[in-house]
């Protein structure tokens, strides 16, 4: 099943976008599997990303990562529960809006990020259009502290806890993200 990156003409209405839900915690032997999700949209000049994790007391190392396979390594957007964002490769013109709150699913933290399209399209060597597929994954990690350590992923993958470790990933650790025109 592919994750959809919806094509939009302006900032997206995240309430109308499909969510990629992290439900696979392959190393978790206990019951701690925090629900986490990501939503993506592609505008005329930006990639819009919203990542949310439902945790009442996230640990200091709690983070979510969006990764794309680029043939020569990965592009990685990492956000921490503490509000810190890391982007590999680095890019200019990035905007981040930290979000937190409570809804019917529970207490959450996360971020809405606006990334220049060149961050992803430059290393890919092409402009993304509806019908295109790129390969990526979404992780929810925590190395301990406040809550039990955990690793969750959208597609089966070897564990990666920090953006710097993403270079060890291989193509099999990623799944399809399809650009759609709706």
mmCIF file of C-alpha atoms in Angstrom:
data_model
loop_
_atom_site.group_PDB
_atom_site.id
_atom_site.type_symbol
_atom_site.label_atom_id
_atom_site.label_comp_id
_atom_site.label_asym_id
_atom_site.label_seq_id
_atom_site.Cartn_x
_atom_site.Cartn_y
_atom_site.Cartn_z
ATOM 1 C CA UNK A 1 0.000 0.000 0.000
ATOM 2 C CA UNK A 2 1.460 3.328 -1.065
ATOM 3 C CA UNK A 3 1.496 6.513 0.965
ATOM 4 C CA UNK A 4 -0.079 9.389 -0.934
ATOM 5 C CA UNK A 5 1.591 12.748 -1.402
ATOM 6 C CA UNK A 6 -1.321 14.922 -2.490
ATOM 7 C CA UNK A 7 -0.692 17.686 -5.041
ATOM 8 C CA UNK A 8 -2.025 21.028 -3.756
ATOM 9 C CA UNK A 9 -1.989 24.598 -5.068
ATOM 10 C CA UNK A 10 -1.525 26.232 -1.645
ATOM 11 C CA UNK A 11 -0.928 25.248 1.967
ATOM 12 C CA UNK A 12 -2.866 22.046 2.598
ATOM 13 C CA UNK A 13 -5.849 21.446 4.830
ATOM 14 C CA UNK A 14 -4.315 18.637 6.881
ATOM 15 C CA UNK A 15 -7.786 17.571 8.000
ATOM 16 C CA UNK A 16 -8.495 16.545 4.404
ATOM 17 C CA UNK A 17 -5.235 14.670 3.722
ATOM 18 C CA UNK A 18 -4.767 10.922 4.166
ATOM 19 C CA UNK A 19 -2.531 9.881 7.062
ATOM 20 C CA UNK A 20 0.268 7.330 6.988
ATOM 21 C CA UNK A 21 -0.014 5.565 10.332
ATOM 22 C CA UNK A 22 2.880 3.957 12.156
ATOM 23 C CA UNK A 23 1.557 0.798 13.714
ATOM 24 C CA UNK A 24 4.491 -1.618 13.318
ATOM 25 C CA UNK A 25 6.802 -1.788 16.326
ATOM 26 C CA UNK A 26 8.923 -4.839 15.396
ATOM 27 C CA UNK A 27 11.230 -4.791 18.434
ATOM 28 C CA UNK A 28 8.575 -3.992 21.049
ATOM 29 C CA UNK A 29 7.974 -6.896 23.410
ATOM 30 C CA UNK A 30 5.830 -4.888 25.806
ATOM 31 C CA UNK A 31 2.670 -2.894 25.224
ATOM 32 C CA UNK A 32 4.172 0.541 24.587
ATOM 33 C CA UNK A 33 3.448 1.364 20.945
ATOM 34 C CA UNK A 34 2.602 5.074 20.648
ATOM 35 C CA UNK A 35 0.294 5.915 17.779
ATOM 36 C CA UNK A 36 2.022 8.206 15.280
ATOM 37 C CA UNK A 37 1.162 9.476 11.822
ATOM 38 C CA UNK A 38 2.387 11.687 8.987
ATOM 39 C CA UNK A 39 0.658 13.587 6.182
ATOM 40 C CA UNK A 40 2.326 14.919 3.047
ATOM 41 C CA UNK A 41 1.373 17.334 0.279
ATOM 42 C CA UNK A 42 3.304 18.761 -2.659
ATOM 43 C CA UNK A 43 2.713 22.399 -3.582
ATOM 44 C CA UNK A 44 4.080 24.461 -6.472
ATOM 45 C CA UNK A 45 7.280 25.295 -4.570
ATOM 46 C CA UNK A 46 7.144 23.295 -1.324
ATOM 47 C CA UNK A 47 6.751 19.877 0.251
ATOM 48 C CA UNK A 48 4.373 20.122 3.220
ATOM 49 C CA UNK A 49 4.771 17.595 6.034
ATOM 50 C CA UNK A 50 2.800 17.144 9.231
ATOM 51 C CA UNK A 51 4.003 14.551 11.769
ATOM 52 C CA UNK A 52 2.176 13.797 15.012
ATOM 53 C CA UNK A 53 2.851 11.351 17.864
ATOM 54 C CA UNK A 54 0.341 10.574 20.586
ATOM 55 C CA UNK A 55 2.295 10.444 23.834
ATOM 56 C CA UNK A 56 1.282 11.966 27.143
ATOM 57 C CA UNK A 57 4.846 12.262 28.486
ATOM 58 C CA UNK A 58 7.352 11.915 25.641
ATOM 59 C CA UNK A 59 10.951 11.314 26.598
ATOM 60 C CA UNK A 60 13.716 13.768 25.741
ATOM 61 C CA UNK A 61 14.876 11.537 22.853
ATOM 62 C CA UNK A 62 11.370 10.944 21.456
ATOM 63 C CA UNK A 63 11.326 11.771 17.739
ATOM 64 C CA UNK A 64 9.683 11.172 14.395
ATOM 65 C CA UNK A 65 11.577 10.887 11.127
ATOM 66 C CA UNK A 66 10.534 11.045 7.485
ATOM 67 C CA UNK A 67 13.112 9.499 5.165
ATOM 68 C CA UNK A 68 13.367 9.244 1.378
ATOM 69 C CA UNK A 69 15.637 6.831 -0.517
ATOM 70 C CA UNK A 70 17.859 8.750 -2.955
ATOM 71 C CA UNK A 71 20.120 6.050 -4.487
ATOM 72 C CA UNK A 72 23.091 7.775 -2.804
ATOM 73 C CA UNK A 73 21.892 7.859 0.782
ATOM 74 C CA UNK A 74 18.757 9.335 2.282
ATOM 75 C CA UNK A 75 16.986 12.624 2.752
ATOM 76 C CA UNK A 76 15.767 12.852 6.349
ATOM 77 C CA UNK A 77 13.456 15.219 8.216
ATOM 78 C CA UNK A 78 13.617 14.598 11.952
ATOM 79 C CA UNK A 79 11.526 16.336 14.604
ATOM 80 C CA UNK A 80 11.828 15.836 18.336
ATOM 81 C CA UNK A 81 9.233 16.130 21.056
ATOM 82 C CA UNK A 82 11.423 18.966 22.363
ATOM 83 C CA UNK A 83 10.803 20.936 19.137
ATOM 84 C CA UNK A 84 14.237 20.390 17.631
ATOM 85 C CA UNK A 85 14.289 19.777 13.887
ATOM 86 C CA UNK A 86 17.106 18.281 11.862
ATOM 87 C CA UNK A 87 17.220 18.130 8.074
ATOM 88 C CA UNK A 88 19.663 16.017 6.045
ATOM 89 C CA UNK A 89 20.735 17.296 3.621
ATOM 90 C CA UNK A 90 20.375 20.808 5.003
ATOM 91 C CA UNK A 91 18.208 23.280 3.092
ATOM 92 C CA UNK A 92 17.367 26.966 3.213
ATOM 93 C CA UNK A 93 13.838 28.326 3.420
ATOM 94 C CA UNK A 94 12.539 25.626 5.781
ATOM 95 C CA UNK A 95 9.666 26.562 8.064
ATOM 96 C CA UNK A 96 8.568 24.629 11.127
ATOM 97 C CA UNK A 97 5.506 25.117 13.280
ATOM 98 C CA UNK A 98 5.566 23.063 16.467
ATOM 99 C CA UNK A 99 2.151 21.683 17.389
ATOM 100 C CA UNK A 100 0.784 20.061 20.524
ATOM 101 C CA UNK A 101 -2.627 19.506 21.977
ATOM 102 C CA UNK A 102 -5.377 17.022 22.605
ATOM 103 C CA UNK A 103 -8.116 15.622 20.402
ATOM 104 C CA UNK A 104 -10.386 12.568 20.447
ATOM 105 C CA UNK A 105 -7.359 10.292 19.970
ATOM 106 C CA UNK A 106 -5.436 11.728 22.931
ATOM 107 C CA UNK A 107 -2.597 14.089 23.809
ATOM 108 C CA UNK A 108 -0.144 14.690 20.971
ATOM 109 C CA UNK A 109 3.023 16.526 19.924
ATOM 110 C CA UNK A 110 4.421 17.145 16.484
ATOM 111 C CA UNK A 111 5.245 19.673 13.798
ATOM 112 C CA UNK A 112 4.054 21.060 10.502
ATOM 113 C CA UNK A 113 7.009 21.687 8.191
ATOM 114 C CA UNK A 114 7.333 23.441 4.858
ATOM 115 C CA UNK A 115 10.374 22.321 2.864
ATOM 116 C CA UNK A 116 11.526 23.679 -0.481
ATOM 117 C CA UNK A 117 10.836 21.125 -3.235
ATOM 118 C CA UNK A 118 14.500 21.256 -4.241
ATOM 119 C CA UNK A 119 15.364 19.489 -0.943
ATOM 120 C CA UNK A 120 13.836 16.292 -2.342
ATOM 121 C CA UNK A 121 13.770 16.890 -6.093
ATOM 122 C CA UNK A 122 17.407 18.076 -6.351
ATOM 123 C CA UNK A 123 18.938 14.796 -5.133
ATOM 124 C CA UNK A 124 16.321 12.813 -7.096
ATOM 125 C CA UNK A 125 17.295 14.674 -10.251
ATOM 126 C CA UNK A 126 13.720 15.231 -11.370
ATOM 127 C CA UNK A 127 10.600 17.262 -10.686
ATOM 128 C CA UNK A 128 7.821 15.260 -9.039
ATOM 129 C CA UNK A 129 4.474 15.118 -10.834
ATOM 130 C CA UNK A 130 1.219 13.208 -10.255
ATOM 131 C CA UNK A 131 1.818 9.564 -11.097
ATOM 132 C CA UNK A 132 5.434 9.576 -9.843
ATOM 133 C CA UNK A 133 6.598 7.308 -7.049
ATOM 134 C CA UNK A 134 9.443 7.895 -4.611
ATOM 135 C CA UNK A 135 10.490 5.534 -1.856
ATOM 136 C CA UNK A 136 10.420 6.508 1.793
ATOM 137 C CA UNK A 137 9.636 5.495 5.345
ATOM 138 C CA UNK A 138 8.405 7.101 8.543
ATOM 139 C CA UNK A 139 9.842 6.220 11.965
ATOM 140 C CA UNK A 140 8.767 6.899 15.545
ATOM 141 C CA UNK A 141 11.665 6.370 17.928
ATOM 142 C CA UNK A 142 12.768 6.909 21.494
ATOM 143 C CA UNK A 143 16.006 5.699 23.038
ATOM 144 C CA UNK A 144 14.651 5.938 26.561
ATOM 145 C CA UNK A 145 14.308 8.503 29.273
ATOM 146 C CA UNK A 146 10.690 9.341 30.037
ATOM 147 C CA UNK A 147 9.023 6.383 28.328
ATOM 148 C CA UNK A 148 10.221 2.904 27.335
ATOM 149 C CA UNK A 149 12.635 2.814 24.377
ATOM 150 C CA UNK A 150 10.886 1.950 21.126
ATOM 151 C CA UNK A 151 11.187 1.870 17.334
ATOM 152 C CA UNK A 152 8.151 2.054 15.076
ATOM 153 C CA UNK A 153 8.048 2.173 11.288
ATOM 154 C CA UNK A 154 5.567 2.525 8.467
ATOM 155 C CA UNK A 155 7.356 -0.036 6.246
ATOM 156 C CA UNK A 156 9.506 -2.876 7.646
ATOM 157 C CA UNK A 157 13.020 -1.583 8.297
ATOM 158 C CA UNK A 158 16.108 -2.083 10.361
ATOM 159 C CA UNK A 159 16.032 0.238 13.415
ATOM 160 C CA UNK A 160 17.398 3.763 13.056
ATOM 161 C CA UNK A 161 17.189 6.106 16.045
ATOM 162 C CA UNK A 162 18.971 9.223 14.774
ATOM 163 C CA UNK A 163 19.151 10.924 11.353
ATOM 164 C CA UNK A 164 22.910 10.314 11.211
ATOM 165 C CA UNK A 165 22.241 6.553 11.221
ATOM 166 C CA UNK A 166 20.039 6.714 8.103
ATOM 167 C CA UNK A 167 23.043 6.103 5.843
ATOM 168 C CA UNK A 168 22.990 2.448 6.959
ATOM 169 C CA UNK A 169 19.549 1.912 5.413
ATOM 170 C CA UNK A 170 19.128 0.060 2.135
ATOM 171 C CA UNK A 171 16.477 0.215 -0.574
ATOM 172 C CA UNK A 172 14.557 -2.691 1.010
ATOM 173 C CA UNK A 173 13.967 -0.489 4.101
ATOM 174 C CA UNK A 174 11.657 1.809 2.115
ATOM 175 C CA UNK A 175 8.201 1.627 0.541
ATOM 176 C CA UNK A 176 6.276 3.565 -2.110
ATOM 177 C CA UNK A 177 5.107 7.165 -1.709
ATOM 178 C CA UNK A 178 2.949 8.100 -4.717
ATOM 179 C CA UNK A 179 2.281 11.652 -5.890
ATOM 180 C CA UNK A 180 -1.424 12.043 -6.670
ATOM 181 C CA UNK A 181 -3.301 14.929 -8.234
ATOM 182 C CA UNK A 182 -6.196 14.981 -5.803
#
